[in-house]
XYZ file of C-alpha atoms in Angstrom:
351
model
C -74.080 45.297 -84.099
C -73.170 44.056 -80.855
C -76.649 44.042 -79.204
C -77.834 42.371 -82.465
C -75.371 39.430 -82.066
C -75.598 39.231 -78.162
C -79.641 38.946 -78.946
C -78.666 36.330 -81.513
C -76.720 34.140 -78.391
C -79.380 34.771 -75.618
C -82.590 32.987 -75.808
C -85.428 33.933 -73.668
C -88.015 31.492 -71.814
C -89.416 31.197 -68.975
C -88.400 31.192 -65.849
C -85.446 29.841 -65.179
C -83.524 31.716 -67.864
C -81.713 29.585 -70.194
C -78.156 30.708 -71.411
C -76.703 29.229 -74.380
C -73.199 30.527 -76.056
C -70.876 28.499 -78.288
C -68.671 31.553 -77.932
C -67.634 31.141 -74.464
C -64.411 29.394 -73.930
C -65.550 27.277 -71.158
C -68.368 26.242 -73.319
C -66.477 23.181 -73.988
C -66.772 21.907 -70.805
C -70.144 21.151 -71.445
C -72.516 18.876 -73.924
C -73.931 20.949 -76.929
C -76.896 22.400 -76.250
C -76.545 22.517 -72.713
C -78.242 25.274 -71.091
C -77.387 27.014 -67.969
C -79.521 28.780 -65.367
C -77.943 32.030 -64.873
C -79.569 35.788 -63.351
C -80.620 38.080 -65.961
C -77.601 40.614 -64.722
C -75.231 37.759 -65.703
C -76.208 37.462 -69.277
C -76.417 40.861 -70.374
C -73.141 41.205 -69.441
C -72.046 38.150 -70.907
C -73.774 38.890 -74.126
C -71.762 42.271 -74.384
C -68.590 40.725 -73.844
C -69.431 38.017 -76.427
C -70.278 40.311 -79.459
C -66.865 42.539 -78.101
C -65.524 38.831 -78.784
C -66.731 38.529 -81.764
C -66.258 42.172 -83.697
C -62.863 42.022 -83.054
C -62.339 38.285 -84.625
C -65.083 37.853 -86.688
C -63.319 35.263 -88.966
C -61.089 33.207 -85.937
C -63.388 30.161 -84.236
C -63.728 30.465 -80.725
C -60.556 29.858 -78.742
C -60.194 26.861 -76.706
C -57.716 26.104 -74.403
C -55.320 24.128 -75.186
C -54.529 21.684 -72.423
C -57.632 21.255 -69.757
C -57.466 18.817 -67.262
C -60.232 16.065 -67.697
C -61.642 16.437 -63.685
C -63.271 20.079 -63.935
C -62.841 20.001 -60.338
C -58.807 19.855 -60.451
C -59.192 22.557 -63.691
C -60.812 25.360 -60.500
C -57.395 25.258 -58.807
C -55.465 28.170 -60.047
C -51.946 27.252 -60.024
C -48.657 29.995 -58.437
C -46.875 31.130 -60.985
C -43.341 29.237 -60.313
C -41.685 32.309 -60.865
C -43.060 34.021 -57.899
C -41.767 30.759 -55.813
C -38.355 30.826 -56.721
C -38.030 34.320 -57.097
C -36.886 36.076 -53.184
C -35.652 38.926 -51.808
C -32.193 38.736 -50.390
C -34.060 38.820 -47.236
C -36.577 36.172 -47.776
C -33.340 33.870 -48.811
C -31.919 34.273 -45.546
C -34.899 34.180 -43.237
C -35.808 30.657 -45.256
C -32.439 29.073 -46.411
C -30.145 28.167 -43.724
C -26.343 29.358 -43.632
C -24.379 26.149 -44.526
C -21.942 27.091 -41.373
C -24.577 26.423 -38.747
C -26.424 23.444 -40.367
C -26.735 21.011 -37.492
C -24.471 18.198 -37.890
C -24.745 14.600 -36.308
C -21.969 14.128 -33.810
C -19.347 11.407 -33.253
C -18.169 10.454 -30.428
C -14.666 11.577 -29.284
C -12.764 10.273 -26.817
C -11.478 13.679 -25.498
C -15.262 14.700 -25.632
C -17.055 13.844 -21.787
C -20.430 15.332 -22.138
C -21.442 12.428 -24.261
C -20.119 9.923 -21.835
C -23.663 8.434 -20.203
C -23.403 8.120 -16.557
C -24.068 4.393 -16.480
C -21.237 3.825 -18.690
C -17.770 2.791 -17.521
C -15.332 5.517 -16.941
C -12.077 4.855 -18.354
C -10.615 5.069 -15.060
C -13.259 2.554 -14.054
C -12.812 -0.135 -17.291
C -9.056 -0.841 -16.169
C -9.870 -1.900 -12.102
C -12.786 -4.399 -13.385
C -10.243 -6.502 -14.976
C -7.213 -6.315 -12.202
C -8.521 -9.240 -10.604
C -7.901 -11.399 -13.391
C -4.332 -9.962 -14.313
C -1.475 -11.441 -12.520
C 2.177 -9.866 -13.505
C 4.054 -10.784 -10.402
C 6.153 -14.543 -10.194
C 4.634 -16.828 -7.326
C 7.672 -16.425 -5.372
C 6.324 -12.663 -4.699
C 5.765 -12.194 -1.121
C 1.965 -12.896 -0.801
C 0.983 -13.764 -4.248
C 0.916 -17.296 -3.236
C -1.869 -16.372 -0.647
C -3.794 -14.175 -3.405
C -3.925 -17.513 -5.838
C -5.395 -19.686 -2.971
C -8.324 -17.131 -2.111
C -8.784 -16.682 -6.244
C -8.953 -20.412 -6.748
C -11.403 -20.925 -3.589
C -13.590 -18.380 -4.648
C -13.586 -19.477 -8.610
C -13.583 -23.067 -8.220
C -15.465 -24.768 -5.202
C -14.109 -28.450 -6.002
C -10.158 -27.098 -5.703
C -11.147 -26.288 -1.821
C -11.249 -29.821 -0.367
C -7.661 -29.603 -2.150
C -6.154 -26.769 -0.929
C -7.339 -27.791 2.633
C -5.602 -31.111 2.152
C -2.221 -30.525 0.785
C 0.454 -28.643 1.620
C 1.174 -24.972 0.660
C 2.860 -24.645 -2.780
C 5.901 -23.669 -3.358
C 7.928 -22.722 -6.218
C 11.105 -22.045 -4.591
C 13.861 -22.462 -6.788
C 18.019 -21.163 -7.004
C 17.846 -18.374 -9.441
C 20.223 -19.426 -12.561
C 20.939 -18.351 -16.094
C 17.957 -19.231 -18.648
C 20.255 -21.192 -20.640
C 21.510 -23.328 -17.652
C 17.665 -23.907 -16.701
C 17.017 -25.207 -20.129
C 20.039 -27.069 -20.473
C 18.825 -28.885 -17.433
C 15.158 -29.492 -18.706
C 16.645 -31.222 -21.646
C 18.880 -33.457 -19.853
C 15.532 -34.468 -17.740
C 13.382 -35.120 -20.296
C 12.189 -39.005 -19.856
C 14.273 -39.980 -16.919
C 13.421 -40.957 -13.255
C 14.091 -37.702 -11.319
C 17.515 -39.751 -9.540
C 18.768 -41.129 -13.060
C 18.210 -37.244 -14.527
C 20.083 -35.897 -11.426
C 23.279 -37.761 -11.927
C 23.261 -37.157 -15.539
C 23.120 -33.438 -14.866
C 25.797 -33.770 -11.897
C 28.175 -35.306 -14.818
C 27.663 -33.051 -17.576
C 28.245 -29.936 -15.227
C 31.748 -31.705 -13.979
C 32.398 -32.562 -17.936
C 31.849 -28.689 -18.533
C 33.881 -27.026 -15.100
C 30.972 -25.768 -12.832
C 26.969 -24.433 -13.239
C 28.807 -21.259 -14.287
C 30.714 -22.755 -17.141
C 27.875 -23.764 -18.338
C 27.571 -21.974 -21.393
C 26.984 -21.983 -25.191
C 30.842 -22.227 -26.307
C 32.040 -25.225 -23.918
C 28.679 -26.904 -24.805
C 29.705 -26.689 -28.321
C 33.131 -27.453 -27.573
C 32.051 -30.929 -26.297
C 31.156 -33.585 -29.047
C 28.683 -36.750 -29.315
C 31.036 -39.135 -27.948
C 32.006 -37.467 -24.945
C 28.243 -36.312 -24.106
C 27.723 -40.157 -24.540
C 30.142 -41.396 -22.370
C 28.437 -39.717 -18.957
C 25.146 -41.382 -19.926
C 23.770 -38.582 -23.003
C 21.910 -40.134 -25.866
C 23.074 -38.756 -29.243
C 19.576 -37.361 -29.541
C 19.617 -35.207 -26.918
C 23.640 -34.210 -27.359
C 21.986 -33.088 -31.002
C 19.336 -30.667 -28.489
C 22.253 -29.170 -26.381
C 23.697 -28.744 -29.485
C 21.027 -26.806 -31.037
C 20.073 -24.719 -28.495
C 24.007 -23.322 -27.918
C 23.838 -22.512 -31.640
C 20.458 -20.674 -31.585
C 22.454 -18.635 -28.638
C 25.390 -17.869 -30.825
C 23.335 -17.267 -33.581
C 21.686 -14.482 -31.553
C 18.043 -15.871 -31.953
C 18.301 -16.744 -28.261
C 19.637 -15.039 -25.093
C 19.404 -14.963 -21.600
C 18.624 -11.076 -21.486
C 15.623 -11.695 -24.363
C 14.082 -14.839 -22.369
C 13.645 -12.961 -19.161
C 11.813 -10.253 -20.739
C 9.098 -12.125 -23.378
C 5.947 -12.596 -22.045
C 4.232 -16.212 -22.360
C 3.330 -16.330 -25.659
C 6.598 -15.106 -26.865
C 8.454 -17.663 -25.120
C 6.495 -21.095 -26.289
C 7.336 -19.393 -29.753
C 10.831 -18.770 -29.985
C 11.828 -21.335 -27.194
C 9.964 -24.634 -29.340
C 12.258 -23.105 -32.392
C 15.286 -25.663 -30.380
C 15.214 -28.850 -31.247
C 14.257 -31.467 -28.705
C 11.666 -28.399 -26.661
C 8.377 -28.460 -26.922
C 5.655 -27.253 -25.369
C 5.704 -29.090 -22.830
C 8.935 -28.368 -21.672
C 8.614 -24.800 -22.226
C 5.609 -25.364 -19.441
C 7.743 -26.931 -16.968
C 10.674 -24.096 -17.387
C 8.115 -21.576 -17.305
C 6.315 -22.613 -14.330
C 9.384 -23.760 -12.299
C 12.079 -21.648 -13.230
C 10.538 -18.592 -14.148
C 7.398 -19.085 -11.924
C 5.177 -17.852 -14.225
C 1.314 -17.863 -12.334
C -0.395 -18.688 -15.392
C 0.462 -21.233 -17.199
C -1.858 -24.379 -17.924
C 0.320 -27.497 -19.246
C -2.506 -29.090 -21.605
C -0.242 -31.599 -22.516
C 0.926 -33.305 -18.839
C -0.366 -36.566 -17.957
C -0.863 -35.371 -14.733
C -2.804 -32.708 -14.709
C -4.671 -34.043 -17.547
C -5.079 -37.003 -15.008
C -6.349 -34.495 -11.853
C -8.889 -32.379 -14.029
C -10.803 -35.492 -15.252
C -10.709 -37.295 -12.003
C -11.338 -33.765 -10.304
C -14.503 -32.978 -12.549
C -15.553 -36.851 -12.917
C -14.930 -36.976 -16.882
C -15.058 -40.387 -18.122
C -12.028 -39.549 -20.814
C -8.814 -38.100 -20.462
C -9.766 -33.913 -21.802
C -8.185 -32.492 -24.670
C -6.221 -29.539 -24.707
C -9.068 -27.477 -26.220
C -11.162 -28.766 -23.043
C -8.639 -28.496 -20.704
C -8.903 -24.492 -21.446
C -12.213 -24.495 -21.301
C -12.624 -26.399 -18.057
C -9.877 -24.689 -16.222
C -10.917 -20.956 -17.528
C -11.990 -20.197 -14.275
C -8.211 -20.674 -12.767
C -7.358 -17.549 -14.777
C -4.945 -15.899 -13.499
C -3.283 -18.327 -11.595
C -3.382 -22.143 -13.341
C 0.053 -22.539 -12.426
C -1.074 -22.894 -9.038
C -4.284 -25.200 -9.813
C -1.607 -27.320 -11.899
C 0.513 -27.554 -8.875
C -3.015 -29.153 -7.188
C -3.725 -31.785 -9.958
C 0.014 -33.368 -9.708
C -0.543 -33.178 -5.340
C -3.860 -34.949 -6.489
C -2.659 -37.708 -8.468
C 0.271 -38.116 -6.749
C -1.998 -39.288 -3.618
C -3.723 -41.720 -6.270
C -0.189 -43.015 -6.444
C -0.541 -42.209 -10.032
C 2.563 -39.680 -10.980
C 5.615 -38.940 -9.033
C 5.882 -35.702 -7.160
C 6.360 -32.260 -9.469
């Protein structure tokens, strides 16, 4: 039976032998009646295995596969089984899958960590000494600071040495005295020749005992009319007014003044009425000798910068920080020049 029906599938010719089978299950692959070249050796076996094939299903068609890939080139790949993939040993799983402890992580800088610090990088004992030269803490009446600000401002600014060389050494001597006596005294200044504001202040201090009696409760004690009588617009007797109640109020002291730094101080001190910023300048750099302070809003040394730099307009406060930048950190001291420089213009009186 089976040699009968693999005679029936195999057709002899001539050399080359011709092969055809409908019972193959690759025979799909192929055009009907397509014949194959194949050795004799190969068909007889093929013929047995195709009447095995068909004894045992004689009435079932001849199986074809259900999904084949259309490139018969891909279709010669034999695929893993998955299984045998994801399927390891204990072993295998911890020769190829990392412990999650010792998975490399990306690291952060820490400050307490050195090793990552890169040698061209500042230390942090290094960042603090490049800035030192332009931090000044110390009041100009400091035993050689003076001499520090003139070497700073030559150095910084060429057009201030023809200045400095000129005029005299700066000084910001002053008698030490209570902050509230100091601003007392700019207040009873404010818009008066220097010898009209000096007899004025010799008055009031009479009017109130001495210097030392100068203090929030006797100013308080004395009223409009008396303030006016010694030569004290009611304007200003409103000021001295104000700035003894900000005192008793506690929003003000002597102790508190000393210690606020600059910005602190044009804060809480323009809070009075009748002190602005500008006066908070003028007590800052002359009673508390501040190095650092710029007055943007003096006439003066408004006046100096633009004749100094050759501006044709008076500079704004914005441009007055910009221009004078290079002062930092001793404008006090390039103030002090612009007044010496105007004042030999004849243009303001001596600060």
């Amino acid at each position: 039976m089976s040699l009968r029906l693999a005679r029936q599938s195999i057709h002899w010719s001539s050399s080359p032998l011709i092969f055809k089978s409908p019972l193959l299950p690759w025979s799909n692959k192929y055009p009907k009646n397509h014949s194959l070249s194949l050795p004799l050796s190969q068909l007889t076996t093929m013929g047995k295995r195709s009447a095995i094939h068909s004894e045992s299903n004689p009435k079932l068609p001849p199986e074809e596969p259900t999904s084949q890939p259309e490139n018969p080139s891909s279709s010669s790949k034999i695929p893993l089984p998955p299984q045998k993939i994801r399927k390891l040993s204990p072993k295998n799983k911890k020769s190829q899958q990392p412990e999650p402890e010792p998975e490399p992580q990306p690291q952060v800088p820490n400050s307490e960590d050195t090793s990552i610090t890169k040698p061209s990088d500042p230390t942090p004992s290094e960042a603090p000494n490049t800035l030192l030269p332009i931090i000044s803490v110390n009041p100009l009446t400091i035993e050689g600071e003076i001499d520090l600000a003139l070497n700073h401002l030559r150095s910084s600014d060429p057009l201030l040495t023809s200045l400095i060389d000129l005029h005299r050494r700066p000084s910001f001597e002053s008698e030490p005295s209570p902050p509230f006596l100091s601003l007392t005294k700019s207040i009873l200044y404010q818009q008066l020749a220097p010898n009209a504001a000096k007899a004025i202040y010799k008055r009031f201090v009479s009017l109130c005992g001495s210097e030392s009696e100068v203090v929030p409760d006797n100013v308080l004690a004395l009223d409009a009319a008396e303030l006016r009588k010694i030569g004290i617009s009611g304007r200003k007797a409103t000021y001295l007014h104000d700035l003894a109640n900000k005192y008793k109020d506690g929003v003000l002291s002597d102790s508190s003044i000393l210690e606020m730094n600059d910005e602190s101080l044009v804060t809480k001190l323009t809070l009075v009425k009748g002190i602005g910023v500008w006066s908070v300048h003028m007590y800052m750099i002359f009673s508390l000798h501040k190095p650092d302070v710029l007055p943007v809003g003096d006439l003066g040394v408004r006046k100096g910068v633009q004749r100094l730099y050759g501006l044709k307009e008076l500079p704004l406060p914005l441009q007055m920080e910009e221009i004078c930048e290079k002062w930092k950190p001793y404008r006090s001291v390039g103030s002090w020049y612009m007044w010496r420089l105007m004042e030999a213009k004849g243009d303001v009186d001596s600060a």
